Coordinates of C-alpha atoms in Angstrom, one line a residue:
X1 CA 111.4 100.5 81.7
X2 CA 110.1 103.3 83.9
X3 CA 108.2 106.4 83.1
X4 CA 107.2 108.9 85.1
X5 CA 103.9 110.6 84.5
X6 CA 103.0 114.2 85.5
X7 CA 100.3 115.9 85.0
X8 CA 101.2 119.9 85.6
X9 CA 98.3 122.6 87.4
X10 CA 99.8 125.1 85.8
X11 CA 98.2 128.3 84.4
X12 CA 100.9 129.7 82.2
X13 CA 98.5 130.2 79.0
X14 CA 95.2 131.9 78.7
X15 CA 93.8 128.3 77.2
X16 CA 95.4 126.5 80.8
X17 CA 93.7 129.5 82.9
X18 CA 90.4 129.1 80.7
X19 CA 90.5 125.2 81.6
X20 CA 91.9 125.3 85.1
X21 CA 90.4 128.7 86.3
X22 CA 92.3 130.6 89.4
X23 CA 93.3 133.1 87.1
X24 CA 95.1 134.4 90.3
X25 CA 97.6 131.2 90.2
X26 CA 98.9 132.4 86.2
X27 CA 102.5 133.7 87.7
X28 CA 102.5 130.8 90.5
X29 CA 105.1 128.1 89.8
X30 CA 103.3 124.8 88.8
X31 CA 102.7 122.1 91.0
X32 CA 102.8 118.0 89.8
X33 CA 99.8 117.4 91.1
X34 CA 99.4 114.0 89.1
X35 CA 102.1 111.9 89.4
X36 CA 102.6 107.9 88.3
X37 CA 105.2 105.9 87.6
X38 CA 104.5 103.3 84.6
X39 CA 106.5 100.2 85.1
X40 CA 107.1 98.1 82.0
X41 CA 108.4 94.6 82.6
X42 CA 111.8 93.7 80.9
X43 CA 110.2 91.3 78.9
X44 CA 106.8 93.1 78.2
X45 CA 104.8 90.4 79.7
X46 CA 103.4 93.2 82.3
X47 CA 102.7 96.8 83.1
X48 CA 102.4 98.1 86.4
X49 CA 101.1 101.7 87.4
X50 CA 101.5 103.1 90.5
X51 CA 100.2 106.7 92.1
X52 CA 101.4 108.6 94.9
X53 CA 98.8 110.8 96.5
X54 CA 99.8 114.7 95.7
X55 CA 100.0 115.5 99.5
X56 CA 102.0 112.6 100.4
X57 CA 105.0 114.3 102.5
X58 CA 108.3 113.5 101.9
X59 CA 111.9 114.4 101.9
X60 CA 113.0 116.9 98.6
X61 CA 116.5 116.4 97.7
X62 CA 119.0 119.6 96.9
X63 CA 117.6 120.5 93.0
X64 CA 118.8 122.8 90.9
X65 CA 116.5 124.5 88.2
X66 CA 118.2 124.1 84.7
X67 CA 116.8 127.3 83.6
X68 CA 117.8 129.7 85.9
X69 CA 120.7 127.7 87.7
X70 CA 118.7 128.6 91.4
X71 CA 119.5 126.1 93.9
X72 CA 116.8 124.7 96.1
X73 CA 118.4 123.3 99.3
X74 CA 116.8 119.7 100.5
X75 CA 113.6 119.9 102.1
X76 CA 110.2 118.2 103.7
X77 CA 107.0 118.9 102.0
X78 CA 104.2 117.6 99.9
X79 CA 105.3 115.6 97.2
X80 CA 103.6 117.8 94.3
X81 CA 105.8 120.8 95.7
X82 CA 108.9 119.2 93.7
X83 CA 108.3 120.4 90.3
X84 CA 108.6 124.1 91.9
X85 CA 112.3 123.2 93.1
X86 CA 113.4 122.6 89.4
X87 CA 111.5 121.3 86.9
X88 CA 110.8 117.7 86.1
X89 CA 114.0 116.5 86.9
X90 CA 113.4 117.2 90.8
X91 CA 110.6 115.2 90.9
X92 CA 112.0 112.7 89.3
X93 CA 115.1 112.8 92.0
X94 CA 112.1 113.1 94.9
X95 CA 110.9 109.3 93.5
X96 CA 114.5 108.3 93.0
X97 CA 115.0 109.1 96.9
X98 CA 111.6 108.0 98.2
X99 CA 111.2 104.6 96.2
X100 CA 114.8 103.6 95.4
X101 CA 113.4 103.0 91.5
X102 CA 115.6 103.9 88.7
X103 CA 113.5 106.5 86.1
X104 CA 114.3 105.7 82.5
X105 CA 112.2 108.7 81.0
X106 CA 109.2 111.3 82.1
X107 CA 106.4 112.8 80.5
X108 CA 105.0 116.5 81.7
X109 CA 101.3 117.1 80.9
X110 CA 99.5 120.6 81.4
X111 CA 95.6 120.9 81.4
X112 CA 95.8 122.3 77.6
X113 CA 97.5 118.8 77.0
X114 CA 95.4 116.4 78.6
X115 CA 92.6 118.0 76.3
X116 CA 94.3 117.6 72.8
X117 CA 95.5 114.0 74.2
X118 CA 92.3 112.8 74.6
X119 CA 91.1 114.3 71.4
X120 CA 94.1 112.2 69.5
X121 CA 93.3 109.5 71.4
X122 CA 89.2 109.5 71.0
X123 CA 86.0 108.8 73.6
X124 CA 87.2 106.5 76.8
X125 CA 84.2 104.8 78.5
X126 CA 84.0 105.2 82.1
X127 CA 81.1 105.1 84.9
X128 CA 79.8 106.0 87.9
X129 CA 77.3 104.7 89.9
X130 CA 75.2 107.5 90.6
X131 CA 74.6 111.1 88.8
X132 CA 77.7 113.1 89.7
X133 CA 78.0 117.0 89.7
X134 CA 81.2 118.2 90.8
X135 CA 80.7 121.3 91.8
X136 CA 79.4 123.4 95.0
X137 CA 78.6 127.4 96.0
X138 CA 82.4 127.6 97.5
X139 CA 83.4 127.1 93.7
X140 CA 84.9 123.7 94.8
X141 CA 84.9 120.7 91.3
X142 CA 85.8 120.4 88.3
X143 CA 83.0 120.7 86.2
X144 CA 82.2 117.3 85.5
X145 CA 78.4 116.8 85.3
X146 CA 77.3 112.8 84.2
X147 CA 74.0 110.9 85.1
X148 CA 74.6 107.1 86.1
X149 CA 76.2 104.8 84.1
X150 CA 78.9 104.7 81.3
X151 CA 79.6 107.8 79.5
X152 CA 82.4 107.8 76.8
X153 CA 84.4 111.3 77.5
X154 CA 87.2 113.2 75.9
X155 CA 88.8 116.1 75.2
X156 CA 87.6 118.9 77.8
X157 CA 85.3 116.2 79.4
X158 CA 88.1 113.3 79.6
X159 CA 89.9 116.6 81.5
X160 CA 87.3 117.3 84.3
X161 CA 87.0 113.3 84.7
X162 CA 90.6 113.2 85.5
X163 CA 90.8 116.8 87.5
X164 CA 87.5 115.6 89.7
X165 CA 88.3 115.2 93.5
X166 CA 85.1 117.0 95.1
X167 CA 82.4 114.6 93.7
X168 CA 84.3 111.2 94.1
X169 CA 84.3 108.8 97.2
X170 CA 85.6 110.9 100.1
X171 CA 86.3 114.3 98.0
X172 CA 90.3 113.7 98.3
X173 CA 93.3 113.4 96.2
X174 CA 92.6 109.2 96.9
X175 CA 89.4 109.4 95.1
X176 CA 90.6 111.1 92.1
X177 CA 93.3 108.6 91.6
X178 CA 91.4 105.7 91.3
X179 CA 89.4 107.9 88.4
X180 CA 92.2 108.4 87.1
X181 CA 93.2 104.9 87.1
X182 CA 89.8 103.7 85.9
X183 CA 89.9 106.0 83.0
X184 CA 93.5 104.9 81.9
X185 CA 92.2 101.1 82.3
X186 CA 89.7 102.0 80.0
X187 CA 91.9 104.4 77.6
X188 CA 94.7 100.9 77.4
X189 CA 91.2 98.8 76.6
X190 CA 89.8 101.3 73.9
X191 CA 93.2 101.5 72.4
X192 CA 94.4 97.9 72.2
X193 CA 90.9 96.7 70.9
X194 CA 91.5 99.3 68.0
X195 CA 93.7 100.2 65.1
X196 CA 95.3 103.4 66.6
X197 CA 98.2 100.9 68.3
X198 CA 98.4 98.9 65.4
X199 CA 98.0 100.8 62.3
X200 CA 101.1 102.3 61.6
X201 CA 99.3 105.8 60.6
X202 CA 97.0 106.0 63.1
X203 CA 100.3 105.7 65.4
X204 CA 102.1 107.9 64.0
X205 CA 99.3 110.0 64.2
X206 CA 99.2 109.3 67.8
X207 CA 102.5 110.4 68.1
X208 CA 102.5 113.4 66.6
X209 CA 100.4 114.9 68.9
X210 CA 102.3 113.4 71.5
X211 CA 105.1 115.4 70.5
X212 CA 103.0 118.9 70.9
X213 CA 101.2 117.9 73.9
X214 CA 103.6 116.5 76.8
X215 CA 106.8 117.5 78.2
X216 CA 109.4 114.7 77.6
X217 CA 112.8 113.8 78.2
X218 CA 115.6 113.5 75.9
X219 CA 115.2 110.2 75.4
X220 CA 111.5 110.0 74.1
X221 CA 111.8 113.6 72.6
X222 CA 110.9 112.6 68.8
X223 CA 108.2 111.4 66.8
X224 CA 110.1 108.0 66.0
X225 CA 110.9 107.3 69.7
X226 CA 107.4 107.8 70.7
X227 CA 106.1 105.8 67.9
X228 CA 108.2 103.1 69.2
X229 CA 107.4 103.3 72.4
X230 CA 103.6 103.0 71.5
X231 CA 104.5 99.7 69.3
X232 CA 106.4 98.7 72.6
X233 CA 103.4 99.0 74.7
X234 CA 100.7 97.3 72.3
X235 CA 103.4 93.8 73.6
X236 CA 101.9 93.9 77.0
X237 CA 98.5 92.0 77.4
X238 CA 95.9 93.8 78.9
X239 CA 94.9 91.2 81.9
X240 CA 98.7 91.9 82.9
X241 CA 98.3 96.2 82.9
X242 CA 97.8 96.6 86.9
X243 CA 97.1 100.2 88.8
X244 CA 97.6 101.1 92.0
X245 CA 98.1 103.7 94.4
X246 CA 101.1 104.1 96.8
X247 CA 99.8 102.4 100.2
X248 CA 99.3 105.4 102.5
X249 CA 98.4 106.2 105.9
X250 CA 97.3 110.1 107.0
X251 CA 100.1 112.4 109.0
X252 CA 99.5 113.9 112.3
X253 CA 95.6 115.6 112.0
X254 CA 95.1 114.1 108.7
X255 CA 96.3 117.2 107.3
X256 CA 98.4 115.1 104.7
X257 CA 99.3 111.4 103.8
X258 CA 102.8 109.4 104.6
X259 CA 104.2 106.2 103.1
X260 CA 102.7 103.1 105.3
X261 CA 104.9 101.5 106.7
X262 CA 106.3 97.9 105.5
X263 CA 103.5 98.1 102.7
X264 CA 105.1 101.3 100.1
X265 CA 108.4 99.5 100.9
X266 CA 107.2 96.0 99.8
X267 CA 105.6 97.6 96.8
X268 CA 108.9 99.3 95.8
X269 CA 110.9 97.0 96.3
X270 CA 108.9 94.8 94.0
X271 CA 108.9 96.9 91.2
X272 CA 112.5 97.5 91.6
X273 CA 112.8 93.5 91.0
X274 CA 110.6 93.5 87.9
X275 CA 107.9 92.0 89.7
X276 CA 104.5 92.0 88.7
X277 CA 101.9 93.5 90.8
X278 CA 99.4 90.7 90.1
X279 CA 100.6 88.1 91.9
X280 CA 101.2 86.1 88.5
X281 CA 105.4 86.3 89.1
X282 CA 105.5 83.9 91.5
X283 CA 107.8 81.9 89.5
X284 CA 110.4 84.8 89.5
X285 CA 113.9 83.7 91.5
X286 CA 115.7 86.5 92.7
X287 CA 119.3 86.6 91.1
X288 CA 122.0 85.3 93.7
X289 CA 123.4 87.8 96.1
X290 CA 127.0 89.0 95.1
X291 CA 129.8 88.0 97.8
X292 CA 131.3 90.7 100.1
X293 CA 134.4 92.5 98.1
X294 CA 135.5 94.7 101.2
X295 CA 136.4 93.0 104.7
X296 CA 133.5 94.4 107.1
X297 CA 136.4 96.1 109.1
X298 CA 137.4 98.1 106.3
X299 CA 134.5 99.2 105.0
X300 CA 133.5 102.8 105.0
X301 CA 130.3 103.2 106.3
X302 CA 128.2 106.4 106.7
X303 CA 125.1 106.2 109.1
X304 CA 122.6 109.3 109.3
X305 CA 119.6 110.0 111.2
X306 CA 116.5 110.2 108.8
X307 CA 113.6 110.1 111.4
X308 CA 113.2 114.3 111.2
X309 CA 109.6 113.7 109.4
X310 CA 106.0 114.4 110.6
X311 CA 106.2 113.0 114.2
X312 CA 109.6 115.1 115.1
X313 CA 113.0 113.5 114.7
X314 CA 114.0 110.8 117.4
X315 CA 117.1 111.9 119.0
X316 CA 120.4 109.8 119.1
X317 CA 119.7 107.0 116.1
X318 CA 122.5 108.1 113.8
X319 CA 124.7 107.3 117.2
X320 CA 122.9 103.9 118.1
X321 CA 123.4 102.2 115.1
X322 CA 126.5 103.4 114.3
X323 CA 127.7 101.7 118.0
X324 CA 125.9 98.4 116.6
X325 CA 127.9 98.4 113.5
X326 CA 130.8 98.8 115.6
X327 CA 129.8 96.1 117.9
X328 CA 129.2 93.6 114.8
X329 CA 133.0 94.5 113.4
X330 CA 131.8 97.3 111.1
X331 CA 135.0 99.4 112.3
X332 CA 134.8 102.1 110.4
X333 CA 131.2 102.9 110.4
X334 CA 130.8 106.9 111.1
X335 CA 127.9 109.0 111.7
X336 CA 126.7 112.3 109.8
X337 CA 125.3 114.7 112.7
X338 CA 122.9 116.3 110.0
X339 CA 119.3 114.8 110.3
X340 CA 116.9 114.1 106.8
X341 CA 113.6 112.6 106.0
X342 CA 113.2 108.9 105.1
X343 CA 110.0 107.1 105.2
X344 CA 112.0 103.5 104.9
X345 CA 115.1 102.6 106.2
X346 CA 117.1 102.8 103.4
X347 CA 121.3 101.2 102.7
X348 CA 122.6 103.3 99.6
X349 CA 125.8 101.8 97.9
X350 CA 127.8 103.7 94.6
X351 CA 128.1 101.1 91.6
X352 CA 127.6 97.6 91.7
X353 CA 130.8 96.6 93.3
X354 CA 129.5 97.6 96.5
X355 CA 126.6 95.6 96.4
X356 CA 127.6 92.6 97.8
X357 CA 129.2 94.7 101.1
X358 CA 125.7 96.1 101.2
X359 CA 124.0 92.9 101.1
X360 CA 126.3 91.4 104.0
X361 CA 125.4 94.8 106.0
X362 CA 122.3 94.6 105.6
X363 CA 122.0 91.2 106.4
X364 CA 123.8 91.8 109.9
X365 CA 121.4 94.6 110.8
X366 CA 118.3 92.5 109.8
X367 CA 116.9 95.1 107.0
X368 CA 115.0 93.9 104.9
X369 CA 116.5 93.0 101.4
X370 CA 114.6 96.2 99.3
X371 CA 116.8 98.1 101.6
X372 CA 119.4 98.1 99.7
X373 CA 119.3 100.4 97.0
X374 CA 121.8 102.0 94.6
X375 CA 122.8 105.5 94.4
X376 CA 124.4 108.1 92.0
X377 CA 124.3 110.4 94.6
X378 CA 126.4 108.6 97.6
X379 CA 130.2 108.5 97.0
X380 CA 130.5 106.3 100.5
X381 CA 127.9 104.1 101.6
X382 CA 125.2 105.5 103.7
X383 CA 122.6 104.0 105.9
X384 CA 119.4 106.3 106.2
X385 CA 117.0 105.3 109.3
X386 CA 114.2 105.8 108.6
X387 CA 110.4 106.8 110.4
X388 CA 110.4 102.7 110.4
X389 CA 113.0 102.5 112.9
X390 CA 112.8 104.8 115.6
X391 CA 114.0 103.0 118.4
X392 CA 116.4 100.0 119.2
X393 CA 118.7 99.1 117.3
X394 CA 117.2 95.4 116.1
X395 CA 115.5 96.6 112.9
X396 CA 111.5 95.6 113.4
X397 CA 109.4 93.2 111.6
X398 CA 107.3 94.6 109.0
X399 CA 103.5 94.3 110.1
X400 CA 102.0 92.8 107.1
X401 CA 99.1 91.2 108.6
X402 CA 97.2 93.8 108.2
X403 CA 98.2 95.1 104.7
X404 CA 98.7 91.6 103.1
X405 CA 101.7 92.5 101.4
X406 CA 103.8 89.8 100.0
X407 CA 106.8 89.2 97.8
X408 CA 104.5 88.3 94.8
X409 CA 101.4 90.5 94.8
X410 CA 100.6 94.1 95.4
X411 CA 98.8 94.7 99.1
X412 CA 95.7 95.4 99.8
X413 CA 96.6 98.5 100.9
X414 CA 97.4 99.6 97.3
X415 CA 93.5 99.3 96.4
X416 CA 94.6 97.6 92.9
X417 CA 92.3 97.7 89.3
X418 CA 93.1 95.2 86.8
X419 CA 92.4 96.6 83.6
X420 CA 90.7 93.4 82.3
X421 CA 89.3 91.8 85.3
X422 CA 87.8 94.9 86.3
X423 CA 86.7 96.7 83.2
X424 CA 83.1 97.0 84.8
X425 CA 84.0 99.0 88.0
X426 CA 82.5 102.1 88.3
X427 CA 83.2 105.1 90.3
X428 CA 81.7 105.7 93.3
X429 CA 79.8 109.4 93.6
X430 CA 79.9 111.1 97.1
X431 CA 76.5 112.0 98.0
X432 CA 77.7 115.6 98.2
X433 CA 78.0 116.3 95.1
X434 CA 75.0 114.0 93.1
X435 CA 71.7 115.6 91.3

């Protein structure tokens, strides 16, 4: 099960502009500038949590808004820029396209919210290791003011903890997600250790204010469905809840952040596959590849040039691998002259009888098997390439020496917490912003 988590800047209400401030920003369309996807294992034996920065930049399909029926064409910008091109259900097509991850159901959270969340919830411990102001003369912060140590916060506090960017490591959108996955550690703790999980009140209680407080889906959008989903949850041990953030690297001037290479792709493709992110899967076989339906000269094949991201496109690629297709019997493999944004090289099939002709492709090309991917949105099958493979037309091997990345663990790269094992950490203050 996958659920998307957004937390909304917007300052449609006087009680968002009162808690957010830039009063001037009440008519602008919100931005998603919080945005997780909570993985829960098929069998509840794990829970895996995984961030993607708020500037990352990446490619946002055609959306329309359901409100107002106003098309957005497809696009390349920051990743928190989706909710203005429709709603929630843009930014749940923008993961879709960027991780290849099937989203069950999303919840929308505006800063009015997060406040009467926490409240429900009650206190959530969390630390840092110096006193921490977050604020400055520009009018830069959130508010948060704590001396060292562990505090418990909520409501309007538990608020500025999670808003806080300017007082945290190096002041960026990197910081604040580790805060953010430090205080939802902590939250998982506070809440499994009590009754509010287990006590069918309290939980319905829980939910309740759920119900007023988040934006959700169809498919959670009652008090019984999120009171199930809450008994659902209390399954999963807590030494098997891990967070992470999306492994990252900065754009051209560090002006914004891109997928890293090899390291997002090995961490998508592993929650795709229902594997943990704690390295505690290892056991896990994938299922047996499905045999080829469609004779490889036969098959339809659609090859498009996805390289026009940060760097500039790289001319001719749709061309070069559509001649090696040809030259490895793949007759009917075409090329469409339009050019996208993909961050990984990406093989999208329609319905699972296609998958074992993308397998075999992709196995003749040398992608990698996370490549493959299906799609609602492809009625032919269509191979993106991606910023990964801009030249040649043998795909290259992934560098994972330096991430460590493997088939059974989250890389390095990802900067993982454990919500047991490290229940102590604290958060590190930038001196900038300390008392």
């Amino acid at each position: 099960m996958n659920i998307l988590l957004l937390g909304s800047d917007g300052r449609n209400t006087e009680k968002n502009i009162e808690l957010g401030g830039a009063r001037q920003d009440a008519d602008r369309k919100p931005l998603a500038d919080v945005q997780m996807l909570v993985h829960v294992s098929a069998d509840r034996s794990n829970m895996s949590v995984i961030s993607i920065p708020r500037d990352t930049r990446v490619a946002i399909p055609q959306c329309t808004d359901p409100k107002d029926g106003h098309t957005y064409p497809e696009t390349t910008a920051a990743i928190n820029e989706s909710l203005q091109h429709g709603g929630p259900g843009c930014t749940v097509a923008t993961w879709k396209a960027l991780t290849g991850i099937y989203i069950d159901h999303f919840m929308m959270v505006d800063f009015a919210g997060v406040v009467d969340m926490a409240d429900a919830v009650g206190g959530v411990p969390v630390c840092v290791d110096r006193n921490v102001y977050s604020h400055d003369s520009k009018g830069h912060g959130s508010g948060l003011k704590l001396t060292k140590g562990t505090h418990s916060v909520q409501g309007v506090q538990a608020l500025q903890w999670l808003r806080t960017r300017y007082g945290f490591e190096d002041n960026t959108d990197i910081g604040r997600a580790k805060a953010q996955h430090m205080y939802m550690n902590s939250m998982i703790r506070q809440l499994k250790q009590g009754t509010k999980l287990t006590d069918p009140v309290q939980l319905r209680d829980l939910a309740e204010a759920a119900t007023s407080a988040l934006t959700v889906d169809e498919g959670l959008g009652s008090v019984k469905k999120l009171y199930d989903l809450g008994g659902d949850l209390q399954r999963v041990p807590t030494q098997r809840i891990t967070m992470i953030t999306m492994p990252w690297e900065y754009g051209p001037g560090e002006r914004y952040v891109v997928p890293k290479p090899g390291d997002a792709e090995a961490t998508f493709g592993m929650l795709r596959g229902d594997v943990a992110l704690d390295g505690k899967d290892t056991r896990k076989k994938p299922e047996p590849a499905p045999s080829p339906s469609t004779p490889k000269d036969k098959l339809a094949v659609v090859v498009q040039n996805g390289t026009d991201g940060a760097r500039g496109p790289a001319g001719g690629r749709a061309n070069d691998i559509q001649e090696r297709l040809v030259a490895l019997g793949y007759a009917g493999a075409r090329t469409d002259s339009r050019l996208t944004s993909q961050a990984d090289t990406a093989l999208l099939y329609k319905g699972a009888a296609q998958r074992g002709d993308a397998l075999a492709l992709a196995k003749a090309l040398g992608l990698p098997g996370g490549s493959v991917r299906e799609s609602s949105s492809v009625s032919t099958m269509r191979l993106v390439v991606g910023e990964d493979w801009r030249t040649g037309t043998e795909f290259p091997a992934a560098p994972g020496a330096g991430g460590g990345a493997s088939a059974h663990r989250a890389p390095k790269s990802a900067d993982p917490l454990n919500a047991e094992k490290d229940s102590s950490a604290c958060m590190k203050v930038n001196p900038q912003y300390t008392f």
